[in-house]
PDB file of C-alpha atoms in Angstrom:
ATOM      1  CA  MET W   1      30.544 -21.953 -19.348  1.00 69.00           C
ATOM      2  CA  LYS W   2      29.000 -18.556 -20.116  1.00 83.00           C
ATOM      3  CA  ARG W   3      25.416 -17.327 -20.256  1.00 87.00           C
ATOM      4  CA  VAL W   4      23.760 -14.413 -22.054  1.00 88.00           C
ATOM      5  CA  VAL W   5      20.406 -12.622 -21.940  1.00 89.00           C
ATOM      6  CA  LEU W   6      18.778 -12.380 -25.377  1.00 90.00           C
ATOM      7  CA  PHE W   7      16.020  -9.946 -26.358  1.00 89.00           C
ATOM      8  CA  LEU W   8      14.171  -9.657 -29.606  1.00 89.00           C
ATOM      9  CA  ASN W   9      15.533  -6.873 -31.781  1.00 87.00           C
ATOM     10  CA  GLY W  10      14.029  -3.526 -30.756  1.00 81.00           C
ATOM     11  CA  THR W  11      12.656  -4.680 -27.381  1.00 83.00           C
ATOM     12  CA  ASP W  12      13.813  -4.725 -23.777  1.00 79.00           C
ATOM     13  CA  VAL W  13      11.159  -7.071 -22.324  1.00 79.00           C
ATOM     14  CA  ASN W  14      10.538 -10.819 -22.207  1.00 82.00           C
ATOM     15  CA  GLY W  15      14.205 -11.661 -22.522  1.00 86.00           C
ATOM     16  CA  LYS W  16      15.515 -15.227 -22.376  1.00 87.00           C
ATOM     17  CA  VAL W  17      18.659 -16.565 -20.718  1.00 88.00           C
ATOM     18  CA  PHE W  18      20.805 -18.865 -22.894  1.00 88.00           C
ATOM     19  CA  MET W  19      23.935 -20.878 -22.295  1.00 86.00           C
ATOM     20  CA  VAL W  20      26.684 -19.938 -24.760  1.00 86.00           C
ATOM     21  CA  THR W  21      27.380 -22.907 -27.019  1.00 81.00           C
ATOM     22  CA  HIS W  22      30.222 -23.711 -29.395  1.00 84.00           C
ATOM     23  CA  SER W  23      29.150 -21.420 -32.217  1.00 88.00           C
ATOM     24  CA  VAL W  24      26.961 -18.455 -33.145  1.00 89.00           C
ATOM     25  CA  GLU W  25      24.895 -20.800 -35.332  1.00 90.00           C
ATOM     26  CA  GLU W  26      23.980 -23.014 -32.370  1.00 89.00           C
ATOM     27  CA  LEU W  27      22.994 -19.946 -30.303  1.00 89.00           C
ATOM     28  CA  LEU W  28      20.834 -18.691 -33.197  1.00 90.00           C
ATOM     29  CA  ALA W  29      19.170 -22.103 -33.448  1.00 90.00           C
ATOM     30  CA  ALA W  30      18.332 -22.074 -29.733  1.00 89.00           C
ATOM     31  CA  ALA W  31      16.988 -18.512 -30.009  1.00 88.00           C
ATOM     32  CA  SER W  32      14.798 -19.525 -32.971  1.00 89.00           C
ATOM     33  CA  VAL W  33      13.089 -22.174 -30.848  1.00 88.00           C
ATOM     34  CA  LYS W  34      12.590 -19.930 -27.791  1.00 87.00           C
ATOM     35  CA  PHE W  35      11.372 -16.820 -29.655  1.00 86.00           C
ATOM     36  CA  GLU W  36       9.557 -18.761 -32.412  1.00 85.00           C
ATOM     37  CA  ILE W  37      11.365 -16.867 -35.176  1.00 88.00           C
ATOM     38  CA  VAL W  38      14.056 -17.675 -37.734  1.00 89.00           C
ATOM     39  CA  ALA W  39      16.987 -16.062 -35.890  1.00 89.00           C
ATOM     40  CA  LYS W  40      19.744 -14.986 -38.276  1.00 90.00           C
ATOM     41  CA  ARG W  41      21.735 -12.170 -36.631  1.00 91.00           C
ATOM     42  CA  ILE W  42      22.892 -11.216 -33.090  1.00 92.00           C
ATOM     43  CA  PHE W  43      23.797  -7.672 -32.039  1.00 90.00           C
ATOM     44  CA  THR W  44      25.395  -5.960 -29.056  1.00 90.00           C
ATOM     45  CA  PRO W  45      23.458  -3.126 -27.307  1.00 86.00           C
ATOM     46  CA  GLN W  46      25.498  -0.680 -29.395  1.00 83.00           C
ATOM     47  CA  GLY W  47      24.401  -2.333 -32.646  1.00 85.00           C
ATOM     48  CA  GLY W  48      27.572  -4.288 -33.430  1.00 86.00           C
ATOM     49  CA  GLU W  49      26.860  -7.620 -35.087  1.00 89.00           C
ATOM     50  CA  ILE W  50      28.472 -10.670 -33.453  1.00 89.00           C
ATOM     51  CA  GLU W  51      29.907 -13.199 -35.904  1.00 88.00           C
ATOM     52  CA  ASP W  52      32.287 -15.088 -33.609  1.00 88.00           C
ATOM     53  CA  ILE W  53      31.189 -16.776 -30.362  1.00 87.00           C
ATOM     54  CA  LYS W  54      34.523 -15.794 -28.772  1.00 86.00           C
ATOM     55  CA  LEU W  55      33.336 -12.171 -28.728  1.00 86.00           C
ATOM     56  CA  VAL W  56      30.511 -13.051 -26.332  1.00 86.00           C
ATOM     57  CA  ARG W  57      31.223 -12.396 -22.651  1.00 86.00           C
ATOM     58  CA  ASP W  58      29.535 -13.876 -19.603  1.00 84.00           C
ATOM     59  CA  ASP W  59      26.242 -12.122 -18.688  1.00 83.00           C
ATOM     60  CA  ASP W  60      26.180 -10.076 -21.911  1.00 87.00           C
ATOM     61  CA  VAL W  61      22.832  -8.604 -22.976  1.00 89.00           C
ATOM     62  CA  LEU W  62      22.323  -9.195 -26.708  1.00 91.00           C
ATOM     63  CA  TYR W  63      19.630  -8.694 -29.340  1.00 91.00           C
ATOM     64  CA  VAL W  64      18.546 -11.255 -31.915  1.00 91.00           C
ATOM     65  CA  SER W  65      16.868 -10.528 -35.272  1.00 90.00           C
ATOM     66  CA  ASN W  66      15.440 -12.603 -38.090  1.00 85.00           C
ATOM     67  CA  GLY W  67      17.590 -10.810 -40.630  1.00 86.00           C
ATOM     68  CA  GLU W  68      16.684  -7.144 -40.260  1.00 86.00           C
ATOM     69  CA  ASP W  69      19.221  -4.510 -39.203  1.00 86.00           C
ATOM     70  CA  PHE W  70      19.688  -3.528 -35.560  1.00 85.00           C
ATOM     71  CA  ILE W  71      16.926  -1.281 -34.192  1.00 81.00           C
ATOM     72  CA  LEU W  72      18.562   1.468 -32.135  1.00 71.00           C
ATOM     73  CA  ARG W  73      16.922   1.849 -28.775  1.00 58.00           C
ATOM     74  CA  GLU W  74      17.208   4.913 -26.536  1.00 45.00           C
ATOM     75  CA  GLN W  75      20.248   4.414 -24.326  1.00 40.00           C
ATOM     76  CA  ASN W  76      20.416   4.831 -20.571  1.00 35.00           C
ATOM     77  CA  LYS W  77      16.990   3.542 -19.659  1.00 40.00           C
ATOM     78  CA  ILE W  78      15.366   1.302 -17.091  1.00 39.00           C
ATOM     79  CA  ALA W  79      12.792  -1.364 -17.889  1.00 37.00           C
ATOM     80  CA  ARG W  80      10.904  -3.204 -15.184  1.00 38.00           C
ATOM     81  CA  CYS W  81       9.128  -6.514 -15.650  1.00 37.00           C
ATOM     82  CA  SER W  82       7.550  -7.976 -12.518  1.00 40.00           C
ATOM     83  CA  ASP W  83      10.370  -8.134  -9.934  1.00 45.00           C
ATOM     84  CA  TRP W  84      13.130  -7.830 -12.544  1.00 48.00           C
ATOM     85  CA  VAL W  85      15.168  -4.685 -13.090  1.00 50.00           C
ATOM     86  CA  THR W  86      17.278  -4.114 -16.202  1.00 52.00           C
ATOM     87  CA  LEU W  87      19.668  -1.187 -16.012  1.00 50.00           C
ATOM     88  CA  ASN W  88      21.759   0.228 -18.837  1.00 48.00           C
ATOM     89  CA  VAL W  89      24.299   2.587 -17.324  1.00 43.00           C
ATOM     90  CA  GLY W  90      26.749   4.049 -19.824  1.00 45.00           C
ATOM     91  CA  GLY W  91      26.337   1.053 -22.124  1.00 48.00           C
ATOM     92  CA  LYS W  92      26.804  -1.474 -19.309  1.00 45.00           C
ATOM     93  CA  TYR W  93      23.728  -3.529 -18.464  1.00 46.00           C
ATOM     94  CA  PHE W  94      22.594  -4.744 -15.064  1.00 47.00           C
ATOM     95  CA  SER W  95      19.837  -7.379 -15.188  1.00 45.00           C
ATOM     96  CA  THR W  96      18.768  -8.643 -11.778  1.00 46.00           C
ATOM     97  CA  THR W  97      15.918  -8.779  -9.268  1.00 47.00           C
ATOM     98  CA  ARG W  98      15.049  -5.854  -7.009  1.00 49.00           C
ATOM     99  CA  SER W  99      16.103  -7.825  -3.919  1.00 47.00           C
ATOM    100  CA  THR W 100      19.465  -8.751  -5.450  1.00 45.00           C
ATOM    101  CA  LEU W 101      20.093  -5.164  -6.490  1.00 48.00           C
ATOM    102  CA  ILE W 102      19.371  -3.996  -2.943  1.00 45.00           C
ATOM    103  CA  ASN W 103      22.045  -6.362  -1.644  1.00 48.00           C
ATOM    104  CA  LYS W 104      24.552  -4.974  -4.151  1.00 48.00           C
ATOM    105  CA  GLU W 105      24.936  -1.413  -2.908  1.00 54.00           C
ATOM    106  CA  PRO W 106      21.811   0.320  -4.267  1.00 53.00           C
ATOM    107  CA  MET W 107      23.188   3.734  -3.295  1.00 59.00           C
ATOM    108  CA  ARG W 108      26.233   3.203  -5.531  1.00 61.00           C
ATOM    109  CA  VAL W 109      24.015   2.209  -8.461  1.00 60.00           C
ATOM    110  CA  LEU W 110      21.738   5.149  -7.636  1.00 60.00           C
ATOM    111  CA  GLU W 111      24.690   7.532  -7.904  1.00 64.00           C
ATOM    112  CA  GLU W 112      25.572   6.045 -11.290  1.00 59.00           C
ATOM    113  CA  ALA W 113      21.952   6.386 -12.445  1.00 58.00           C
ATOM    114  CA  ARG W 114      21.923  10.056 -11.452  1.00 61.00           C
ATOM    115  CA  PHE W 115      25.283  10.652 -13.145  1.00 58.00           C
ATOM    116  CA  TYR W 116      24.090   9.180 -16.429  1.00 53.00           C
ATOM    117  CA  GLY W 117      20.675  10.873 -16.183  1.00 56.00           C
ATOM    118  CA  ILE W 118      18.524   7.742 -16.001  1.00 54.00           C
ATOM    119  CA  GLU W 119      15.515   9.468 -14.456  1.00 54.00           C
ATOM    120  CA  GLY W 120      13.333   6.344 -14.455  1.00 56.00           C
ATOM    121  CA  ALA W 121      16.022   4.418 -12.599  1.00 56.00           C
ATOM    122  CA  VAL W 122      16.514   7.144 -10.005  1.00 58.00           C
ATOM    123  CA  SER W 123      12.929   7.036  -8.686  1.00 63.00           C
ATOM    124  CA  ILE W 124      12.854   3.235  -8.487  1.00 62.00           C
ATOM    125  CA  LEU W 125      16.282   2.955  -6.849  1.00 61.00           C
ATOM    126  CA  GLU W 126      15.417   5.680  -4.338  1.00 65.00           C
ATOM    127  CA  GLU W 127      12.276   3.728  -3.405  1.00 66.00           C
ATOM    128  CA  MET W 128      14.316   0.535  -3.038  1.00 63.00           C
ATOM    129  CA  ALA W 129      16.952   2.260  -0.908  1.00 62.00           C
ATOM    130  CA  ILE W 130      14.275   3.741   1.390  1.00 64.00           C
ATOM    131  CA  ASP W 131      12.557   0.345   1.747  1.00 63.00           C
ATOM    132  CA  GLU W 132      15.863  -1.303   2.623  1.00 61.00           C
ATOM    133  CA  GLU W 133      16.649   1.410   5.191  1.00 63.00           C
ATOM    134  CA  LYS W 134      13.224   0.843   6.789  1.00 61.00           C
ATOM    135  CA  ARG W 135      13.833  -2.897   6.947  1.00 59.00           C
ATOM    136  CA  GLU W 136      17.215  -2.356   8.603  1.00 60.00           C
ATOM    137  CA  LYS W 137      15.663  -0.022  11.193  1.00 61.00           C
ATOM    138  CA  GLY W 138      12.685  -2.307  11.729  1.00 57.00           C
ATOM    139  CA  THR W 139      10.182   0.433  10.805  1.00 63.00           C
ATOM    140  CA  ALA W 140       8.813  -1.133   7.622  1.00 72.00           C
ATOM    141  CA  SER W 141       5.030  -1.461   7.433  1.00 82.00           C
ATOM    142  CA  LEU W 142       3.643  -4.840   8.459  1.00 88.00           C
ATOM    143  CA  THR W 143       1.531  -6.781   5.958  1.00 89.00           C
ATOM    144  CA  ARG W 144      -1.583  -8.935   6.199  1.00 93.00           C
ATOM    145  CA  HIS W 145       0.698 -11.981   6.302  1.00 91.00           C
ATOM    146  CA  ASP W 146       2.605 -10.577   9.304  1.00 89.00           C
ATOM    147  CA  VAL W 147      -0.629  -9.872  11.203  1.00 93.00           C
ATOM    148  CA  LEU W 148      -2.099 -13.306  10.462  1.00 92.00           C
ATOM    149  CA  LYS W 149       1.109 -14.966  11.609  1.00 91.00           C
ATOM    150  CA  ALA W 150       1.025 -13.019  14.897  1.00 91.00           C
ATOM    151  CA  ILE W 151      -2.640 -13.910  15.478  1.00 91.00           C
ATOM    152  CA  MET W 152      -2.080 -17.614  14.844  1.00 90.00           C
ATOM    153  CA  CYS W 153       0.978 -17.714  17.126  1.00 88.00           C
ATOM    154  CA  THR W 154      -0.779 -15.996  20.050  1.00 87.00           C
ATOM    155  CA  PRO W 155      -2.845 -18.100  22.489  1.00 86.00           C
ATOM    156  CA  ILE W 156      -6.470 -17.054  23.015  1.00 81.00           C
ATOM    157  CA  SER W 157      -5.727 -16.371  26.681  1.00 82.00           C
ATOM    158  CA  SER W 158      -2.935 -13.882  25.855  1.00 84.00           C
ATOM    159  CA  GLU W 159      -3.295 -10.242  24.836  1.00 86.00           C
ATOM    160  CA  LEU W 160      -2.074  -9.438  21.338  1.00 92.00           C
ATOM    161  CA  ARG W 161      -0.336  -6.063  21.245  1.00 92.00           C
ATOM    162  CA  PHE W 162       0.305  -3.978  18.132  1.00 94.00           C
ATOM    163  CA  GLN W 163       0.932  -0.810  20.129  1.00 93.00           C
ATOM    164  CA  GLY W 164       2.747   1.809  18.026  1.00 92.00           C
ATOM    165  CA  VAL W 165       3.151  -0.618  15.102  1.00 92.00           C
ATOM    166  CA  ASN W 166       3.333   0.632  11.506  1.00 92.00           C
ATOM    167  CA  LEU W 167       0.493  -0.889   9.453  1.00 94.00           C
ATOM    168  CA  VAL W 168       0.184   1.806   6.782  1.00 92.00           C
ATOM    169  CA  GLY W 169      -1.854   0.618   3.804  1.00 92.00           C
ATOM    170  CA  ALA W 170      -2.166  -2.964   5.084  1.00 93.00           C
ATOM    171  CA  ASP W 171      -5.084  -5.101   3.906  1.00 95.00           C
ATOM    172  CA  LEU W 172      -6.760  -6.365   7.098  1.00 95.00           C
ATOM    173  CA  SER W 173     -10.239  -6.682   5.636  1.00 95.00           C
ATOM    174  CA  ARG W 174     -12.636  -9.257   7.106  1.00 95.00           C
ATOM    175  CA  LEU W 175     -10.193 -10.399   9.799  1.00 95.00           C
ATOM    176  CA  ASP W 176     -11.135 -11.203  13.393  1.00 94.00           C
ATOM    177  CA  LEU W 177      -9.089  -8.592  15.285  1.00 95.00           C
ATOM    178  CA  ARG W 178     -11.084  -8.527  18.525  1.00 94.00           C
ATOM    179  CA  ASN W 179      -9.467  -7.198  21.732  1.00 94.00           C
ATOM    180  CA  ILE W 180      -6.125  -6.298  20.081  1.00 95.00           C
ATOM    181  CA  ASN W 181      -4.183  -3.329  21.444  1.00 96.00           C
ATOM    182  CA  PHE W 182      -3.619  -0.868  18.556  1.00 96.00           C
ATOM    183  CA  LYS W 183      -2.819   2.107  20.794  1.00 96.00           C
ATOM    184  CA  TYR W 184      -0.704   4.706  18.899  1.00 96.00           C
ATOM    185  CA  ALA W 185      -0.591   2.364  15.863  1.00 95.00           C
ATOM    186  CA  ASN W 186      -0.320   3.850  12.367  1.00 95.00           C
ATOM    187  CA  LEU W 187      -3.208   2.424  10.328  1.00 96.00           C
ATOM    188  CA  HIS W 188      -3.346   5.216   7.756  1.00 95.00           C
ATOM    189  CA  GLY W 189      -5.037   4.069   4.560  1.00 95.00           C
ATOM    190  CA  CYS W 190      -5.636   0.564   5.903  1.00 96.00           C
ATOM    191  CA  SER W 191      -8.374  -1.655   4.491  1.00 96.00           C
ATOM    192  CA  LEU W 192     -10.433  -2.854   7.460  1.00 96.00           C
ATOM    193  CA  GLU W 193     -13.619  -3.484   5.514  1.00 96.00           C
ATOM    194  CA  GLY W 194     -15.848  -5.947   7.357  1.00 96.00           C
ATOM    195  CA  ALA W 195     -13.225  -6.532  10.058  1.00 96.00           C
ATOM    196  CA  ASN W 196     -14.217  -7.303  13.645  1.00 97.00           C
ATOM    197  CA  LEU W 197     -12.499  -4.719  15.873  1.00 96.00           C
ATOM    198  CA  SER W 198     -14.792  -5.194  18.883  1.00 96.00           C
ATOM    199  CA  GLY W 199     -13.064  -4.490  22.180  1.00 95.00           C
ATOM    200  CA  CYS W 200      -9.944  -3.118  20.483  1.00 96.00           C
ATOM    201  CA  CYS W 201      -7.912  -0.294  21.985  1.00 96.00           C
ATOM    202  CA  LEU W 202      -7.390   2.278  19.213  1.00 97.00           C
ATOM    203  CA  GLU W 203      -6.509   5.141  21.520  1.00 96.00           C
ATOM    204  CA  ARG W 204      -4.643   7.883  19.611  1.00 97.00           C
ATOM    205  CA  ALA W 205      -4.247   5.533  16.640  1.00 97.00           C
ATOM    206  CA  ASP W 206      -4.008   7.012  13.138  1.00 97.00           C
ATOM    207  CA  LEU W 207      -6.862   5.639  11.020  1.00 97.00           C
ATOM    208  CA  SER W 208      -7.053   8.578   8.640  1.00 96.00           C
ATOM    209  CA  SER W 209      -8.311   7.677   5.151  1.00 96.00           C
ATOM    210  CA  ALA W 210      -8.829   4.065   6.294  1.00 96.00           C
ATOM    211  CA  ASN W 211     -11.700   1.965   4.933  1.00 97.00           C
ATOM    212  CA  LEU W 212     -13.781   0.510   7.790  1.00 97.00           C
ATOM    213  CA  GLU W 213     -16.993  -0.035   5.845  1.00 96.00           C
ATOM    214  CA  GLY W 214     -19.186  -2.580   7.593  1.00 96.00           C
ATOM    215  CA  ALA W 215     -16.674  -3.080  10.418  1.00 97.00           C
ATOM    216  CA  HIS W 216     -17.741  -4.172  13.916  1.00 96.00           C
ATOM    217  CA  LEU W 217     -16.583  -1.592  16.482  1.00 96.00           C
ATOM    218  CA  VAL W 218     -18.482  -2.727  19.575  1.00 96.00           C
ATOM    219  CA  CYS W 219     -16.948  -1.431  22.847  1.00 95.00           C
ATOM    220  CA  VAL W 220     -13.903   0.042  21.068  1.00 97.00           C
ATOM    221  CA  LYS W 221     -11.701   2.537  22.879  1.00 96.00           C
ATOM    222  CA  MET W 222     -10.894   5.318  20.376  1.00 96.00           C
ATOM    223  CA  LEU W 223      -9.954   8.146  22.709  1.00 96.00           C
ATOM    224  CA  CYS W 224      -8.423  10.967  20.581  1.00 96.00           C
ATOM    225  CA  ALA W 225      -7.975   8.657  17.585  1.00 97.00           C
ATOM    226  CA  ASN W 226      -7.573  10.206  14.126  1.00 97.00           C
ATOM    227  CA  LEU W 227     -10.221   9.007  11.641  1.00 97.00           C
ATOM    228  CA  GLU W 228     -10.184  12.027   9.356  1.00 96.00           C
ATOM    229  CA  ALA W 229     -11.667  11.228   5.925  1.00 95.00           C
ATOM    230  CA  ALA W 230     -12.147   7.586   6.954  1.00 96.00           C
ATOM    231  CA  ASN W 231     -14.966   5.470   5.525  1.00 97.00           C
ATOM    232  CA  LEU W 232     -17.139   4.032   8.325  1.00 97.00           C
ATOM    233  CA  HIS W 233     -20.235   3.392   6.253  1.00 96.00           C
ATOM    234  CA  SER W 234     -22.674   0.952   7.931  1.00 96.00           C
ATOM    235  CA  CYS W 235     -20.437   0.254  10.942  1.00 97.00           C
ATOM    236  CA  ASN W 236     -21.830  -1.256  14.145  1.00 96.00           C
ATOM    237  CA  PHE W 237     -20.899   0.378  17.458  1.00 96.00           C
ATOM    238  CA  GLU W 238     -23.809  -0.851  19.616  1.00 93.00           C
ATOM    239  CA  ASP W 239     -23.178  -3.408  22.341  1.00 91.00           C
ATOM    240  CA  PRO W 240     -26.195  -5.600  23.235  1.00 88.00           C
ATOM    241  CA  GLY W 241     -24.851  -5.630  26.806  1.00 88.00           C
ATOM    242  CA  GLY W 242     -25.164  -1.865  27.072  1.00 86.00           C
ATOM    243  CA  LEU W 243     -21.474  -0.898  27.155  1.00 91.00           C
ATOM    244  CA  SER W 244     -20.568   2.219  25.163  1.00 91.00           C
ATOM    245  CA  ALA W 245     -17.889   2.666  22.529  1.00 95.00           C
ATOM    246  CA  ILE W 246     -15.519   5.314  23.922  1.00 96.00           C
ATOM    247  CA  MET W 247     -14.680   7.872  21.198  1.00 96.00           C
ATOM    248  CA  GLU W 248     -14.086  11.022  23.221  1.00 96.00           C
ATOM    249  CA  GLY W 249     -12.088  13.638  21.366  1.00 96.00           C
ATOM    250  CA  VAL W 250     -11.911  11.513  18.212  1.00 97.00           C
ATOM    251  CA  ASN W 251     -11.219  13.291  14.914  1.00 97.00           C
ATOM    252  CA  LEU W 252     -13.912  12.303  12.401  1.00 97.00           C
ATOM    253  CA  LYS W 253     -13.599  15.378  10.211  1.00 96.00           C
ATOM    254  CA  GLY W 254     -14.985  14.600   6.764  1.00 96.00           C
ATOM    255  CA  ALA W 255     -15.601  10.943   7.675  1.00 96.00           C
ATOM    256  CA  ASN W 256     -18.479   8.932   6.193  1.00 97.00           C
ATOM    257  CA  LEU W 257     -20.594   7.231   8.895  1.00 96.00           C
ATOM    258  CA  GLU W 258     -23.783   6.898   6.890  1.00 96.00           C
ATOM    259  CA  GLY W 259     -26.089   4.136   8.057  1.00 96.00           C
ATOM    260  CA  SER W 260     -23.978   3.273  11.111  1.00 96.00           C
ATOM    261  CA  ASN W 261     -25.472   1.897  14.324  1.00 96.00           C
ATOM    262  CA  MET W 262     -24.043   4.259  16.969  1.00 95.00           C
ATOM    263  CA  ALA W 263     -26.567   3.924  19.818  1.00 94.00           C
ATOM    264  CA  ALA W 264     -25.136   5.111  23.168  1.00 94.00           C
ATOM    265  CA  VAL W 265     -21.714   5.846  21.633  1.00 96.00           C
ATOM    266  CA  ASN W 266     -19.590   8.374  23.545  1.00 96.00           C
ATOM    267  CA  LEU W 267     -18.511  11.143  21.136  1.00 96.00           C
ATOM    268  CA  ARG W 268     -18.014  13.876  23.718  1.00 96.00           C
ATOM    269  CA  VAL W 269     -15.939  16.833  22.355  1.00 96.00           C
ATOM    270  CA  ALA W 270     -15.358  14.885  19.140  1.00 97.00           C
ATOM    271  CA  THR W 271     -14.655  16.664  15.849  1.00 97.00           C
ATOM    272  CA  LEU W 272     -17.297  15.773  13.248  1.00 96.00           C
ATOM    273  CA  LYS W 273     -17.018  18.800  10.995  1.00 96.00           C
ATOM    274  CA  ASN W 274     -18.326  18.034   7.481  1.00 96.00           C
ATOM    275  CA  ALA W 275     -18.902  14.405   8.485  1.00 96.00           C
ATOM    276  CA  ILE W 276     -21.735  12.368   6.950  1.00 96.00           C
ATOM    277  CA  LEU W 277     -24.065  10.857   9.585  1.00 95.00           C
ATOM    278  CA  LYS W 278     -27.133  10.328   7.426  1.00 95.00           C
ATOM    279  CA  ASN W 279     -29.581   7.638   8.596  1.00 94.00           C
ATOM    280  CA  CYS W 280     -27.498   6.830  11.683  1.00 95.00           C
ATOM    281  CA  ASP W 281     -28.863   5.376  14.907  1.00 94.00           C
ATOM    282  CA  LEU W 282     -27.613   7.834  17.556  1.00 94.00           C
ATOM    283  CA  ARG W 283     -30.121   7.043  20.301  1.00 93.00           C
ATOM    284  CA  SER W 284     -28.767   8.061  23.734  1.00 93.00           C
ATOM    285  CA  ALA W 285     -25.423   8.981  22.130  1.00 94.00           C
ATOM    286  CA  CYS W 286     -23.257  11.524  23.941  1.00 95.00           C
ATOM    287  CA  LEU W 287     -22.353  14.377  21.563  1.00 95.00           C
ATOM    288  CA  ALA W 288     -21.814  16.993  24.286  1.00 94.00           C
ATOM    289  CA  GLY W 289     -19.327  19.645  23.182  1.00 95.00           C
ATOM    290  CA  ALA W 290     -18.852  17.943  19.816  1.00 96.00           C
ATOM    291  CA  ASP W 291     -18.080  19.981  16.698  1.00 96.00           C
ATOM    292  CA  LEU W 292     -20.948  19.159  14.311  1.00 95.00           C
ATOM    293  CA  GLN W 293     -20.448  22.125  12.000  1.00 95.00           C
ATOM    294  CA  SER W 294     -21.779  21.400   8.494  1.00 95.00           C
ATOM    295  CA  CYS W 295     -22.427  17.812   9.570  1.00 95.00           C
ATOM    296  CA  ASP W 296     -25.197  15.988   7.691  1.00 95.00           C
ATOM    297  CA  LEU W 297     -27.498  14.291  10.255  1.00 94.00           C
ATOM    298  CA  SER W 298     -30.522  13.981   7.986  1.00 93.00           C
ATOM    299  CA  GLY W 299     -32.662  10.927   8.655  1.00 93.00           C
ATOM    300  CA  SER W 300     -30.794  10.047  11.860  1.00 94.00           C
ATOM    301  CA  ASP W 301     -32.382   8.981  15.155  1.00 93.00           C
ATOM    302  CA  LEU W 302     -31.221  11.334  17.940  1.00 92.00           C
ATOM    303  CA  HIS W 303     -33.741  10.233  20.574  1.00 91.00           C
ATOM    304  CA  GLU W 304     -32.364  11.158  24.023  1.00 91.00           C
ATOM    305  CA  ALA W 305     -28.973  12.033  22.486  1.00 93.00           C
ATOM    306  CA  ASN W 306     -26.927  14.553  24.501  1.00 93.00           C
ATOM    307  CA  LEU W 307     -26.085  17.566  22.290  1.00 92.00           C
ATOM    308  CA  ARG W 308     -25.396  20.058  25.068  1.00 92.00           C
ATOM    309  CA  GLY W 309     -22.739  22.562  24.080  1.00 92.00           C
ATOM    310  CA  ALA W 310     -22.310  21.039  20.609  1.00 94.00           C
ATOM    311  CA  ASN W 311     -21.452  23.283  17.657  1.00 94.00           C
ATOM    312  CA  LEU W 312     -24.445  22.861  15.336  1.00 92.00           C
ATOM    313  CA  LYS W 313     -23.620  25.635  12.868  1.00 93.00           C
ATOM    314  CA  ASP W 314     -24.880  24.759   9.366  1.00 94.00           C
ATOM    315  CA  ALA W 315     -25.653  21.181  10.502  1.00 94.00           C
ATOM    316  CA  VAL W 316     -28.397  19.423   8.520  1.00 92.00           C
ATOM    317  CA  PHE W 317     -31.309  17.862  10.486  1.00 89.00           C
ATOM    318  CA  ASP W 318     -33.735  17.034   7.665  1.00 88.00           C
ATOM    319  CA  LEU W 319     -36.173  14.103   7.937  1.00 82.00           C
ATOM    320  CA  MET W 320     -35.410  13.448  11.619  1.00 79.00           C
ATOM    321  CA  LEU W 321     -37.001  10.275  12.979  1.00 72.00           C
ATOM    322  CA  THR W 322     -37.719  11.857  16.381  1.00 76.00           C
ATOM    323  CA  PRO W 323     -38.136  15.509  17.430  1.00 72.00           C
ATOM    324  CA  LEU W 324     -35.000  17.289  18.651  1.00 72.00           C
ATOM    325  CA  HIS W 325     -35.776  19.047  21.937  1.00 62.00           C
ATOM    326  CA  MET W 326     -34.062  22.268  23.036  1.00 51.00           C
ATOM    327  CA  SER W 327     -33.133  20.619  26.346  1.00 55.00           C
ATOM    328  CA  GLN W 328     -30.837  18.314  24.399  1.00 63.00           C
ATOM    329  CA  THR W 329     -28.798  21.212  23.044  1.00 62.00           C
ATOM    330  CA  ILE W 330     -28.811  23.856  25.790  1.00 52.00           C
ATOM    331  CA  ARG W 331     -26.601  23.632  28.861  1.00 46.00           C
TER     332      ARG W 331
END
């Protein structure tokens, strides 16, 4: 028993798989029902019309028309539909899923794609080959599903460690991630919107370009973490018990912290160049030696904040809630 993949004449999407019957007429009748047309002719990818069912081979890709002539499509192309990949290399078609193609020597198919100049196929196959290499080495980025599974499998009394783990681009929004060890973890571009990261160790973690809008960061340890260009709008750093969030040496260059509650936070020698700290609560915060060049602090509360030795060049202090005393800025 043989099977074929049929496409409507002139298209390479929404194909249907058919079992080869006893005659071309029976195959045309089945195609008429599936495609809701009056199928009259079947063609090979090269435009040859099939009149005898014996000429059909197993796994052939064919085109069906309702009487019109074959529509010549550009050869050597790749069409993707969901997880399916259809390759035409030198007139020979490969129709399979991405995962199946990976298991069938993607590098060999990649070489063929390059040889025949299928530029669209090259980029996709290169991506697939890289993903497979990462999976083999165990360096592939974890997903939300992986993190949830780890959380559910870990007892409350045990420490959950994601130290040095790759979580690039993962969606961890609105999750309860309290007290997890993310030291040295790669969280670049992660979505942590509304997540609870209280008590987490994010020391030297990469959170650049991450979205932490509305996140809870009470008592976090962010020593020398990288939050360049991160979105921390309306975050909460203040602990009712009086413990400070430790963010010494953190890189917040260009970050958005507007409206955040940062009372008593430790930002000693932190980099906040071009950062947005409008309308922030920075009461009793330690900003000693911090780089606040071109930082927008308009509307913020800096009552009893320590700004000794801070770089305040071009910083904006408009509409301050409390007066800024010289003793706060001079050693």
